Structure formats: C-alpha cells, structure tokens
Coordinates of C-alpha atoms and ligand atoms in Angstrom, one line a residue:
X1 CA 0.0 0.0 0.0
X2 CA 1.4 3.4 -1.1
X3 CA 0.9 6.7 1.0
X4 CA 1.5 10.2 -0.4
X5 CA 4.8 11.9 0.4
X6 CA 5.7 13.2 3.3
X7 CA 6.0 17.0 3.1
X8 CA 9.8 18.5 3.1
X9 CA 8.9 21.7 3.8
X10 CA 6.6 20.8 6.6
X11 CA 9.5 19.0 8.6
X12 CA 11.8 21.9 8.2
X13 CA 9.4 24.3 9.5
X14 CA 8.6 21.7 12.1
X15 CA 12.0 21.6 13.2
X16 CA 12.5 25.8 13.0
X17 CA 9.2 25.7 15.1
X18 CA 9.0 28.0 18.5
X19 CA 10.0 26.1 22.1
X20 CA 6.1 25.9 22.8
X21 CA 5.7 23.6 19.8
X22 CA 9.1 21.7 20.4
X23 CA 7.7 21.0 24.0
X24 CA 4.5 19.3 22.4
X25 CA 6.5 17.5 19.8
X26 CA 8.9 16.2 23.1
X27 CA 5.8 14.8 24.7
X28 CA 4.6 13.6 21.8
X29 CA 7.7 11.7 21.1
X30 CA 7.7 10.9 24.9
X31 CA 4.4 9.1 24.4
X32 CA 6.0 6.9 21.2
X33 CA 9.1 6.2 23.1
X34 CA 6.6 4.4 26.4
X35 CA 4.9 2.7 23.5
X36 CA 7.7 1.4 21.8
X37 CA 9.3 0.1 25.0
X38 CA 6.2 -1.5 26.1
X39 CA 6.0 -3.4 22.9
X40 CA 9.8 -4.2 23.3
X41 CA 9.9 -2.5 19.7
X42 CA 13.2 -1.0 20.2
X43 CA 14.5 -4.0 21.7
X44 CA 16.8 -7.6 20.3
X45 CA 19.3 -7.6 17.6
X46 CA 19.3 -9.5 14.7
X47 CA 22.0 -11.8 15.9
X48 CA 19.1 -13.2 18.1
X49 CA 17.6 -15.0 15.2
X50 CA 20.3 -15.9 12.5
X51 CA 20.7 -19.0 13.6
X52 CA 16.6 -20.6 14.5
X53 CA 16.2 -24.3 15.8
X54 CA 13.5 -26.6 14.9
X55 CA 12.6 -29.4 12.3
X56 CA 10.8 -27.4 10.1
X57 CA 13.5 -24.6 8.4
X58 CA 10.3 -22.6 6.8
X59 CA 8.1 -22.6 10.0
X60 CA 11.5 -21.6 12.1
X61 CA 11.8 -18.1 10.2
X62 CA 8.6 -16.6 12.2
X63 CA 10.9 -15.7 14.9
X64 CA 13.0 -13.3 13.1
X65 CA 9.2 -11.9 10.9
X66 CA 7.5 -11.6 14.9
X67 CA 11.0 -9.2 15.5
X68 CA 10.3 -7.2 12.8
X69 CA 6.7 -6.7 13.1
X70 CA 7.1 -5.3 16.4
X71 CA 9.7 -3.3 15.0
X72 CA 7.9 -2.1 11.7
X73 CA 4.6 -1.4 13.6
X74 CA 6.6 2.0 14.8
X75 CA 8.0 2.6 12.0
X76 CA 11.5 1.2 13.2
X77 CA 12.6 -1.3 10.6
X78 CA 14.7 0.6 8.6
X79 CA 15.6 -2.1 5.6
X80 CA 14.0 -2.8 2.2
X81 CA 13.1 1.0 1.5
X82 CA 12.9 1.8 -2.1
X83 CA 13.6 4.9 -4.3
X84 CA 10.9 6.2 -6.9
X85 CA 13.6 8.1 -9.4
X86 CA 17.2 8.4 -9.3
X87 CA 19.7 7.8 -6.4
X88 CA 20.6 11.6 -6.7
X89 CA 21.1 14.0 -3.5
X90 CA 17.2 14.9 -3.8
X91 CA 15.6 11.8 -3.2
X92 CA 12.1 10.1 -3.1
X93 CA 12.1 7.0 -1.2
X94 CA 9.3 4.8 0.5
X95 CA 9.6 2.5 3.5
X96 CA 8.5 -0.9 3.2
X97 CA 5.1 0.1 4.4
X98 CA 4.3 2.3 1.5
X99 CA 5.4 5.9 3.8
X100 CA 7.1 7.6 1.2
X101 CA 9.4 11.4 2.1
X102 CA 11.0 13.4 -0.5
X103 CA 14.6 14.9 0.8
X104 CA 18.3 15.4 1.2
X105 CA 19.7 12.0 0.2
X106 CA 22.6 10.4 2.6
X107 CA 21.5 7.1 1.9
X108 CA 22.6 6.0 -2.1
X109 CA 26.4 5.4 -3.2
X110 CA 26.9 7.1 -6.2
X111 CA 30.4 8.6 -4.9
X112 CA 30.9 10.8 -8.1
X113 CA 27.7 11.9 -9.3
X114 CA 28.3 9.8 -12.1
X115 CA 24.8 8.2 -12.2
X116 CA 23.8 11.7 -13.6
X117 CA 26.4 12.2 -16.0
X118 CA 25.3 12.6 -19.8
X119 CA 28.6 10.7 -20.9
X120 CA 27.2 7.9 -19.0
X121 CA 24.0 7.7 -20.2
X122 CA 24.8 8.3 -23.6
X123 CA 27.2 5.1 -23.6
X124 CA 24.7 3.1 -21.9
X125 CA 21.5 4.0 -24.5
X126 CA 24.0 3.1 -26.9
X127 CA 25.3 -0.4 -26.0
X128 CA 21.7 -1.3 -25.2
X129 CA 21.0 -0.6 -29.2
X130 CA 24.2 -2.0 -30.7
X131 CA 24.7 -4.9 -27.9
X132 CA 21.2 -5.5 -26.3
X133 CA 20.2 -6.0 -23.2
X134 CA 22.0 -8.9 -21.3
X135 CA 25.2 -10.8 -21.8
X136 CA 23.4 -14.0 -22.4
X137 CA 26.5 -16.2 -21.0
X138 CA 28.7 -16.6 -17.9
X139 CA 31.8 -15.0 -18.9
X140 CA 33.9 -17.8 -19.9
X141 CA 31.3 -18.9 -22.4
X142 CA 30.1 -16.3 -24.6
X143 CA 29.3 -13.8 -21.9
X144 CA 32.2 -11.5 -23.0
X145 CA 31.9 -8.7 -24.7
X146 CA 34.0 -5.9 -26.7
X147 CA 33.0 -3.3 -24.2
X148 CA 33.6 -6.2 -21.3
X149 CA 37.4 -7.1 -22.8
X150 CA 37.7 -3.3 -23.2
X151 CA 36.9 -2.8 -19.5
X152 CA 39.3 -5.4 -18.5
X153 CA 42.4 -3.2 -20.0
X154 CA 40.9 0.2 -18.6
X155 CA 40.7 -1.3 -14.4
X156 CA 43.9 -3.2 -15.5
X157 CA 45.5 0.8 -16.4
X158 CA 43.4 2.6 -13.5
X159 CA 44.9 0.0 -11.0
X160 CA 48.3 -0.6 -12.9
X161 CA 47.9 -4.4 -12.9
X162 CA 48.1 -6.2 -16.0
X163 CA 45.6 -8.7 -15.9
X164 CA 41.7 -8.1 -14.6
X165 CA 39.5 -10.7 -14.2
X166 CA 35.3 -9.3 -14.0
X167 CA 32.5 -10.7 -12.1
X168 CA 28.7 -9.6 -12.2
X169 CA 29.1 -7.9 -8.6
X170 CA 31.8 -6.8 -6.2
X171 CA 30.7 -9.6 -3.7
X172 CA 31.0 -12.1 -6.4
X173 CA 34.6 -11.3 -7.0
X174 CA 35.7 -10.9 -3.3
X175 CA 34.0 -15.0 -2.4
X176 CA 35.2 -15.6 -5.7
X177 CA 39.2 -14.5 -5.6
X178 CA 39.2 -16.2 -2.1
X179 CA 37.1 -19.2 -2.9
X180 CA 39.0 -19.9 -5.8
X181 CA 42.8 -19.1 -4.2
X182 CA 42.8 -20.6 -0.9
X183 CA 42.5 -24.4 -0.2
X184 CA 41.4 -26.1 3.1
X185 CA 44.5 -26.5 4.0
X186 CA 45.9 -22.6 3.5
X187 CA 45.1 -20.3 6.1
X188 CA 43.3 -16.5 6.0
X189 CA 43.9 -13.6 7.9
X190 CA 41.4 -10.9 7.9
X191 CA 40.8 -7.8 9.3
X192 CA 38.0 -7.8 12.0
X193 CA 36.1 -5.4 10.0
X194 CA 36.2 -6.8 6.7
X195 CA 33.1 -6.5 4.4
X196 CA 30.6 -10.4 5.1
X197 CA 31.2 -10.7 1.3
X198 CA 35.3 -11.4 2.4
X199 CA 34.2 -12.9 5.2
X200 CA 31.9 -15.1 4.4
X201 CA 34.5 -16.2 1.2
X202 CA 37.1 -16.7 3.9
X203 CA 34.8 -19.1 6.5
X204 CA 34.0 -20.9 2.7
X205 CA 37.2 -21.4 1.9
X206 CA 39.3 -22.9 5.0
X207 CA 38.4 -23.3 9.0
X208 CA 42.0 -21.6 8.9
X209 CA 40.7 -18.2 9.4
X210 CA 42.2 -15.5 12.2
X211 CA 40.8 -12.4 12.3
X212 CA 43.2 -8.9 13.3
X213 CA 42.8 -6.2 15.8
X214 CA 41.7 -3.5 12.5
X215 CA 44.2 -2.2 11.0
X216 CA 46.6 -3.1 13.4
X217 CA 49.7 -4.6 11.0
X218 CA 52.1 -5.3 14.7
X219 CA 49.0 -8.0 14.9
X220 CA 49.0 -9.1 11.7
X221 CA 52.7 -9.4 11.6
X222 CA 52.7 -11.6 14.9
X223 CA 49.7 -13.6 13.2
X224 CA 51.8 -14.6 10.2
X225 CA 55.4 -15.2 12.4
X226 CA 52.9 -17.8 14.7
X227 CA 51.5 -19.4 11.6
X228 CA 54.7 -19.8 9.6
X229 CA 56.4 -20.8 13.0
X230 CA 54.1 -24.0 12.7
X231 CA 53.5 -24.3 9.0
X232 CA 55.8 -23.9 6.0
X233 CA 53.6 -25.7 3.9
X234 CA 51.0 -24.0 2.6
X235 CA 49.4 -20.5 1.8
X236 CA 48.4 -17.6 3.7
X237 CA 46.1 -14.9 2.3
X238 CA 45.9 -11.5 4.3
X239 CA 42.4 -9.8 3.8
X240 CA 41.9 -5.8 4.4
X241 CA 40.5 -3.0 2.2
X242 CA 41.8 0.0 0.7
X243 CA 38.8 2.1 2.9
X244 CA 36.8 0.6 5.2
X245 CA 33.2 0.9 4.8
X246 CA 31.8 1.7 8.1
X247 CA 34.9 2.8 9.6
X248 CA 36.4 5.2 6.6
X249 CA 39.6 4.5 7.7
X250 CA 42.1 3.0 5.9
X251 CA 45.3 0.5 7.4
X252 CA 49.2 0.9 5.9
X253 CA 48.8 -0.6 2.9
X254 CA 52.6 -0.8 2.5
X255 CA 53.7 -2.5 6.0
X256 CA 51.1 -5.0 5.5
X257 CA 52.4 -5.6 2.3
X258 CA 55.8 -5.9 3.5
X259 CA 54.8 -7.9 6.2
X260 CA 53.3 -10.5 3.6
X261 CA 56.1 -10.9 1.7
X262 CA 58.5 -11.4 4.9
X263 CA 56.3 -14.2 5.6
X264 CA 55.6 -15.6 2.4
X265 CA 51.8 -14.5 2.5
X266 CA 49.6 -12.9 -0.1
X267 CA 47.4 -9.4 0.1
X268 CA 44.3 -8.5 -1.0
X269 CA 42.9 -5.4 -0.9
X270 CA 39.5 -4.7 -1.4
X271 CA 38.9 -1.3 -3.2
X272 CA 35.2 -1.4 -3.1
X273 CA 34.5 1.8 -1.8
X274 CA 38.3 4.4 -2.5
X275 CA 38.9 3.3 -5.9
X276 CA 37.7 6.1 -8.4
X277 CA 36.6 8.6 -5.5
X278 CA 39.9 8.8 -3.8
X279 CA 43.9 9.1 -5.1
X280 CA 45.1 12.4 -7.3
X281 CA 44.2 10.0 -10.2
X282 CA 41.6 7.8 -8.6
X283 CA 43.8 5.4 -8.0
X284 CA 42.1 4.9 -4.1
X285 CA 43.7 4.4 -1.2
X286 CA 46.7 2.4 -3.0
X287 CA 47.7 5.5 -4.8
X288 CA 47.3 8.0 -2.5
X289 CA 50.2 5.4 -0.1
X290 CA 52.5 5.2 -3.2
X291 CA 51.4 1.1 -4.1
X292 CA 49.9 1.2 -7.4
X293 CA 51.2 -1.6 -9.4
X294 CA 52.4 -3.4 -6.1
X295 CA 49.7 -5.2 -4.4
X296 CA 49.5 -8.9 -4.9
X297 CA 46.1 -9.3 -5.3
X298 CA 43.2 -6.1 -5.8
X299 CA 39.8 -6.4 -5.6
X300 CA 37.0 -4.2 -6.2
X301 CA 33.3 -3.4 -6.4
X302 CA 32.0 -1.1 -9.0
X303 CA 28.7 0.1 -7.1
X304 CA 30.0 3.0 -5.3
X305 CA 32.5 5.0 -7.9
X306 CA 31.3 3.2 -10.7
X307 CA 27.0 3.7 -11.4
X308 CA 26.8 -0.1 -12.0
X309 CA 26.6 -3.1 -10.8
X310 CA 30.2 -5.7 -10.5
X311 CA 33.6 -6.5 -9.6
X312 CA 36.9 -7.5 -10.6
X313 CA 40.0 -9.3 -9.6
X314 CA 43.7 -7.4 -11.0
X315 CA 46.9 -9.2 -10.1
X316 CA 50.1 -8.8 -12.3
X317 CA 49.9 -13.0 -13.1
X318 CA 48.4 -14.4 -16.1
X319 CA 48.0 -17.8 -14.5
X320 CA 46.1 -16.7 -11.0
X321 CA 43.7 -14.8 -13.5
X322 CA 43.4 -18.2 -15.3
X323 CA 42.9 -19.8 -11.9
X324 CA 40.1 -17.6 -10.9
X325 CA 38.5 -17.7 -14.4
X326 CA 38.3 -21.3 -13.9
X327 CA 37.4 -21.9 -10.1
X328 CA 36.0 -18.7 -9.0
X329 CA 32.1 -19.5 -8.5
X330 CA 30.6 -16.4 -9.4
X331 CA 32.4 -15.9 -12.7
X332 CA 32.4 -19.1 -14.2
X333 CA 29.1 -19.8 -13.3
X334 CA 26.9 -16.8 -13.4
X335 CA 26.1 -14.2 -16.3
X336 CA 28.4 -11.9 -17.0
X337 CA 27.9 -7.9 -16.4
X338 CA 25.6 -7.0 -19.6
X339 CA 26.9 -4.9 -22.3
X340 CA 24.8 -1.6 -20.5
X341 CA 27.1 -2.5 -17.7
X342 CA 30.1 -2.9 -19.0
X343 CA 29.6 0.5 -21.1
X344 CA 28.4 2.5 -18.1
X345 CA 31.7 1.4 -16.4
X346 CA 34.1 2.0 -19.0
X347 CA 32.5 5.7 -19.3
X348 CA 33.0 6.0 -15.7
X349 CA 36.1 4.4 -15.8
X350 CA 37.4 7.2 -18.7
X351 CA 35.7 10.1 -16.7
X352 CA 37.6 9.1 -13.2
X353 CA 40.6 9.5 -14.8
X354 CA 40.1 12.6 -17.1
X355 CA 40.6 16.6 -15.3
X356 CA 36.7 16.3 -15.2
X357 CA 37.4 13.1 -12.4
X358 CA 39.8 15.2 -10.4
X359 CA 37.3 17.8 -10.2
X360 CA 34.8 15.6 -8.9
X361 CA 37.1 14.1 -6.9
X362 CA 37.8 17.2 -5.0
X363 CA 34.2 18.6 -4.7
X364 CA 33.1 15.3 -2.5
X365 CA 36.2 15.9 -0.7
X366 CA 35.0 19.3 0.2
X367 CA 31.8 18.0 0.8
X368 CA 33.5 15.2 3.1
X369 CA 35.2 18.0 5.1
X370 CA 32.2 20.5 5.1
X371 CA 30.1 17.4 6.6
X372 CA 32.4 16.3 9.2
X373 CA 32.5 20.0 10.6
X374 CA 28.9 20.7 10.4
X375 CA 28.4 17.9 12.4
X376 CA 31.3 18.3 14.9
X377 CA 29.8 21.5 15.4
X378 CA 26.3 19.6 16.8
X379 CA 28.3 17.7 19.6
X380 CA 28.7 14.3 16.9
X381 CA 31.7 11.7 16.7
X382 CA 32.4 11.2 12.6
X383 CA 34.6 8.3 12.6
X384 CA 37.5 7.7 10.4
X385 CA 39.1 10.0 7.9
X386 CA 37.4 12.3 5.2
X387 CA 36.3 10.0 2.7
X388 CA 32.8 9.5 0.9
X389 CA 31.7 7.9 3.6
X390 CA 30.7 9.9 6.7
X391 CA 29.8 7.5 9.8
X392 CA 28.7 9.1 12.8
X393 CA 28.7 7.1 16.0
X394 CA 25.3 6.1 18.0
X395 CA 26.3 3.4 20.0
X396 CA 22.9 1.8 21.0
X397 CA 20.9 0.2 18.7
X398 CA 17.7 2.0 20.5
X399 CA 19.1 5.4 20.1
X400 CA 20.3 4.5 16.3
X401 CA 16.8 3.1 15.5
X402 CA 15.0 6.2 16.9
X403 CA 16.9 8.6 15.2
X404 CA 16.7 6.8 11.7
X405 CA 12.8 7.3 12.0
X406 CA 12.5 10.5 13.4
X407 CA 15.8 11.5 10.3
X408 CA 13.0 10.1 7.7
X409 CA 10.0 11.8 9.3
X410 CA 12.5 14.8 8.8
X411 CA 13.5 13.8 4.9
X412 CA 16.5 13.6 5.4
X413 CA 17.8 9.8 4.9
X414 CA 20.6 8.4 6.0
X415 CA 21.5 4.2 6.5
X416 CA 21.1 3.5 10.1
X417 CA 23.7 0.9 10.6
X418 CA 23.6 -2.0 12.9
X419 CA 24.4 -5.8 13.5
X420 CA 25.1 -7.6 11.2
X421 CA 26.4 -4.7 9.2
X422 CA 28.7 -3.5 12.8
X423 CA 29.0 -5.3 16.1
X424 CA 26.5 -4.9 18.2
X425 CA 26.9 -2.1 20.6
X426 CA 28.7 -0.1 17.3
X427 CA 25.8 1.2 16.0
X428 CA 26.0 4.4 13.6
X429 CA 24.4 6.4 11.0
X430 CA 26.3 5.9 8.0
X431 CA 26.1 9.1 5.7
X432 CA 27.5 8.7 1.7
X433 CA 28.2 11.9 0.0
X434 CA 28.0 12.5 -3.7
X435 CA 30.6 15.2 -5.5
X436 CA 26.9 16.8 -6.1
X437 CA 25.3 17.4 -2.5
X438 CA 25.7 21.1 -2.0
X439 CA 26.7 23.1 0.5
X440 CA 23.1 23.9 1.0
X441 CA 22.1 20.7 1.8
X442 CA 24.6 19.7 3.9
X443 CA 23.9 23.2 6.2
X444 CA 20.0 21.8 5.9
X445 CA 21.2 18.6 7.1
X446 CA 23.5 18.9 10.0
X447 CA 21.2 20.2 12.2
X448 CA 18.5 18.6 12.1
X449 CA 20.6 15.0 12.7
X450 CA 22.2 16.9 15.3
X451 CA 19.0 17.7 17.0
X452 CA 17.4 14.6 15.8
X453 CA 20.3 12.8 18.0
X454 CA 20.1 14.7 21.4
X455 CA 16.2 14.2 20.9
X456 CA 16.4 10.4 20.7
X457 CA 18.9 10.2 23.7
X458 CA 16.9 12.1 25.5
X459 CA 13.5 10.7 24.9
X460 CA 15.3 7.1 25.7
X461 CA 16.6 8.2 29.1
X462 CA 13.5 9.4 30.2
X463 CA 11.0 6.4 28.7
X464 CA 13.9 4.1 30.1
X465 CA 14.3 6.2 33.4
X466 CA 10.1 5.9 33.4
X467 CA 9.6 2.4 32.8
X468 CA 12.2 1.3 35.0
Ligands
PLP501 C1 34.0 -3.5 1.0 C2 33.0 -4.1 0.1 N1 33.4 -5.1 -0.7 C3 32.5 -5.7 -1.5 C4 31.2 -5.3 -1.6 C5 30.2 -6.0 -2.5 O1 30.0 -5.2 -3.6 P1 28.6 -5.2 -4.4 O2 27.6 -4.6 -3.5 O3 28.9 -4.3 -5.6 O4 28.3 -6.6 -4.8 C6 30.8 -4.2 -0.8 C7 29.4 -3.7 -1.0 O5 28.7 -3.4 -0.1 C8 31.7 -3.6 0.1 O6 31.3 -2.6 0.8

C-alpha cells in the first residue's frame, strides 16, 4: 500500500518551530518512546535470530518476521526501502510500508555523481542498441563482450595491474578470488572489519581463518610469524580494504604488504569503496600510499565509484587470472555484467581518470570535510578519515533506531547501521556523499541530525528512566 509523500517543507518548518511547539513534539515523542518500550519495539538484535532451531526450516523463520513486526509497527525497521527516481542527493524514497518522504539523500552510493552524467547515459542508451540487453552467458562462455574485454584493459590501467579478471558484482569477485585461491588447507587472515562478502568467502574457503585487531599490521605481523612458525607448507592470504566501509579508515597498505612478503603471505585489498573517489588520479587508497602496481592481489566493487553493478580481480599474473577464471564460482558460473554495464563502467572508468574526475574528486572531498565539521559542530563523533563515507557514532541500537525514524519523518535519509552490518553495541548512521550534494544541503542537514540525536537520547533516558 502506497501513502502520499511526506512533506519536506513541513518537517523543516517543524523543526524551526518555536519552544512551545518543540515542547509538544517532546511529549509527543515521549508518548512513542513508552509505546515502543512497552512493545519491546526498540528492543533484540538480529543476531538473536540468525541462527533458529527446529525441524521445520520454513516454520523456524517466524521468529526473526515476529522481531520485525514489532519493530515495523513504529515505524523502526529501517531495511527494504525503495527509491521512486534516481539515487541523486534529492531523493524520493518509500519504506517498506508504503510511507514515502521526499529529501536530502545520505543514503545512495553514487560517490561521483556519475549516475547523472550525460557521458554515461549516452554510452549506456547506446550499448543497449548495438549490444542488447544482457550478456546472455557466464563469462567464460560467450558472456564476454568488446566493451567487457575493453573494460578489463581500462581497471587493468586505473589500477596498474596487468591482468583483470570481472565478475557480475563486487561480492561475487571478493567470495570468488578467495574461494578460488585458498584451499582447506591454507590459512586466511582478515581484518576484523572486513566486508561479510570477504568474510563469508574466507569461513568458505578454509576453517584456517584469524581475524586482526583493525588495522593493526604489529598483529597481523605476529599472526603470520605464529603461523609460519608451525606451517611452511602452505598459503596464507591476508584480507583488508583500501577504505573501510563503516569505519572510513584505511590500514598501511605498504607494512602490511611488506609484512606478507616477509612471511611468504599474499594481500588482497579490497577497493570497493576508494577506488575512483579517492587518489590524485583515482587510484584509491593504493595510490594516495604510493602502491599502485604493487599489491598482490586487488579487488573491487564497481557500485559506489562506478554507477553499475560488478567486480573484478587485477593481479600482475596471467595464471592466478586463469585460476580464478576457472574456479572462482561467481564468474564461471553466473552471467556476465551485460553490455549496458560494461559500457556504463568503461564511461565511468574514462571520466575518473580525465581533469573532469579530479574535479569531482575534489568537490566530494569538500563536501566530506564540510560534513564532518557541520556535524562536529552539533556535539557528533564522525569516525575515520574524510572519505565519501561519513559514519557518525550512535552506539545503542535504540538510540540508532530512533533517530533513523525520526531522520526520515524529517527527509533527510541516512543508512542507520547495525548488527550484522557492525558489532553490536557499534551502531551508527552511516552518511555517503555524492561530488553533487551542495553546501546547501549539507547546512539543511547537519542540524537537524544533530538535533534529531540529542532528541532520541533524550527521549530514551527518560522512557527508560520511566519504565524502570
Ligand atoms: C568493502 C566491500 N566489498 C564488496 C562489496 C560488494 O559489492 P557489491 O555490492 O557491488 O556486490 C561491498 C558492498 O557493499 C563492500 O562494501
């Protein structure tokens, strides 16, 4: 069931609105917050039900739906929303019960803008009409394309490795390089905040998996000396990413690749969310520490720099590309990306690395900066460094939830992050910036999270303090 859009200019009059009216939106909120703690609404974390008990594995899933209906019934379950348009700065999004809210836009990954470029849309309307719509065929049999092989050489020059191997998404190629590299009997050392798509590869691959203290390489270091102390044998594969993607932070590329080679292990770097947006050429996070063309293994997503949908492997061997073409799941046996895709990227790929790219580049670093301050300047912890991504630190999951709803009521959206996405206890609002948000919107925006934060806390305290 659809419901008409919330009203933008409504909430930011609401929230310029005198002390007398803030008082009886306080008790009003004071009212929800009694109600949502009676009906345990703010309460559990989805840990609780990931793993359910019972015979029957269809009948066992009513746990986690009885969660979320307790949840959704006040408007707390912030997954599954959808956009109406475009995932530009201006946004119109519904929930999954039908609310829609028209606003400022925190919530899409579209790093560059490049979603809205003309160049891009252009190359896409035009490889639909010369190339069709899908690539009809994994890409070992027939799903290649010329814009697909032509991609291959333009991440292969962006990332200064010779050979690239593509998959239909970025978590296909990050299970896939690791599925296909490491055996049972190799071993995997990841950092404790690596994306589930490494992890997850990593648990498939061996039961040899240690996770590191993030980016902490004195750990990873004594990790590898303890493993090679005991085995010679066989392989180790050190996991991390170029930026982390709740964290924005990014470890020393270059000691941990040092570190490998001291102990004969290999690195992989996952670029997902720095290559394109970050670097004086967009080389990421690699090029900004000096490493193009020296990592073992790179790995990246092209859904954040990128406009698309997929991934890719680069590594300077012929054979591990042959290796992965052959064993790597996800691109032996699923479609390729489609000629539209491949085309989109390419485009992207040309505009990243053209003066137009460093331009881009530069305005979401301003807006990265301008962010951070605004919201340091309303009493907020952004975490990391400035990057696209902004994450401000909530902690509890109640506080997190509430502010997410009362951030939509307000149009402005933002993801509100939380277990399984962080640890629990971690939560945060995770903000993604576009080269085009303005400084007008991001002056809109500040305040009202800022005041949308103290509101929630406060409201929590006092329902908590009430229904003690
Ligand atoms: C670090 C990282 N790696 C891999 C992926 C998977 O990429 P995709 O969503 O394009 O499949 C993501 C996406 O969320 C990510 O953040």
């Amino acid at each position: 069931m659809t419901q008409p859009y919330l009203d933008p200019s409504v909430s930011a009059e609401a929230h310029d609105a005198g002390e007398s009216a803030a008082l009886s939106q306080d008790e009003a909120l004071e009212r929800e917050v009694d109600a949502m703690l009676a009906a345990g609404a703010l309460s559990g974390t989805a840990a609780q039900f990931a793993q359910p008990r019972g015979a029957d594995m269809l009948a066992r899933t009513a746990a986690v739906e009885g969660w979320h209906n307790q949840r959704a019934a006040h408007q707390l379950w912030q997954y599954s929303r959808s956009l109406e348009g475009a995932p530009y700065p201006i946004a119109s999004i519904r929930d999954e019960a039908g609310q829609g809210a028209r606003g400022i836009n925190f919530a899409s990954q579209d790093y560059l803008s490049l979603a809205s470029h003309p160049a891009v849309a252009e190359a896409a309307a035009r490889a639909l009409r010369d190339a069709g719509p899908h690539s009809a065929g994994s890409a070992v049999l027939l799903g290649n394309t010329k814009l697909s092989l032509a991609l291959e050489e333009a991440i292969a020059g962006l990332v200064q490795a010779e050979h690239v191997a593509l998959f239909p998404t970025g978590w296909g190629a990050a299970f896939g390089a690791i599925t296909a590299l490491v055996q049972a009997t190799d071993h995997i050392v990841i950092d404790q905040f690596a994306h589930a798509s490494l992890r997850q590869g990593a648990s498939s691959a061996t039961p040899n998996v240690v996770i590191n203290r993030h980016l902490d390489v004195a750990h990873v270091r004594q990790l590898l000396a303890g493993i090679r102390a005991r085995d010679t044998e066989h392989g180790i594969l050190v996991v991390t990413e170029g930026l982390f993607s709740m964290d924005s932070d990014s470890p020393d590329i270059a000691a941990l690749q040092a570190s490998c080679h001291e102990f004969g292990a290999t690195l992989l770097v996952d670029v997902a969310h720095d290559l394109g947006a970050l670097g004086a050429n967009g080389g990421g996070a690699i090029e900004a520490q000096g490493m193009l063309g020296k990592i073992d293994l790179v790995m990246g997503a092209f859904s954040k720099t990128f406009s698309s949908n997929g991934g890719f492997v680069a590594t300077s061997s012929r054979s591990v590309k042959r290796h992965i073409q052959l064993y790597a799941g996800p691109h032996m046996f699923s479609n390729a990306l489609s000629p539209v895709q491949s085309a989109v990227i390419l485009e992207c790929v040309n505009i990243v690395r053209s003066d137009e790219g460093k331009s881009l580049r530069s305005d979401l670093l301003r807006n990265a900066e301008s962010l951070r301050g605004l919201l340091a300047g309303e009493g907020l912890t952004c975490m990391g460094t400035p990057s696209a991504i902004v994450p401000v630190l909530i902690g509890s999951e109640k506080v997190s939830r509430l502010v997410g709803k009362l951030l939509f009521n307000q149009s402005v959206f933002v993801n509100q992050v939380e277990f399984p996405g962080v640890p629990i206890g971690a939560s945060r609002l995770r903000l993604q910036l576009m080269a085009n948000h303005n400084m007008q919107q991001l002056k809109r925006a500040a305040p009202v999270i800022g005041t949308a934060v103290t509101r929630a806390r406060q409201a929590l305290a006092a329902g908590e303090a009430r229904n003690k």
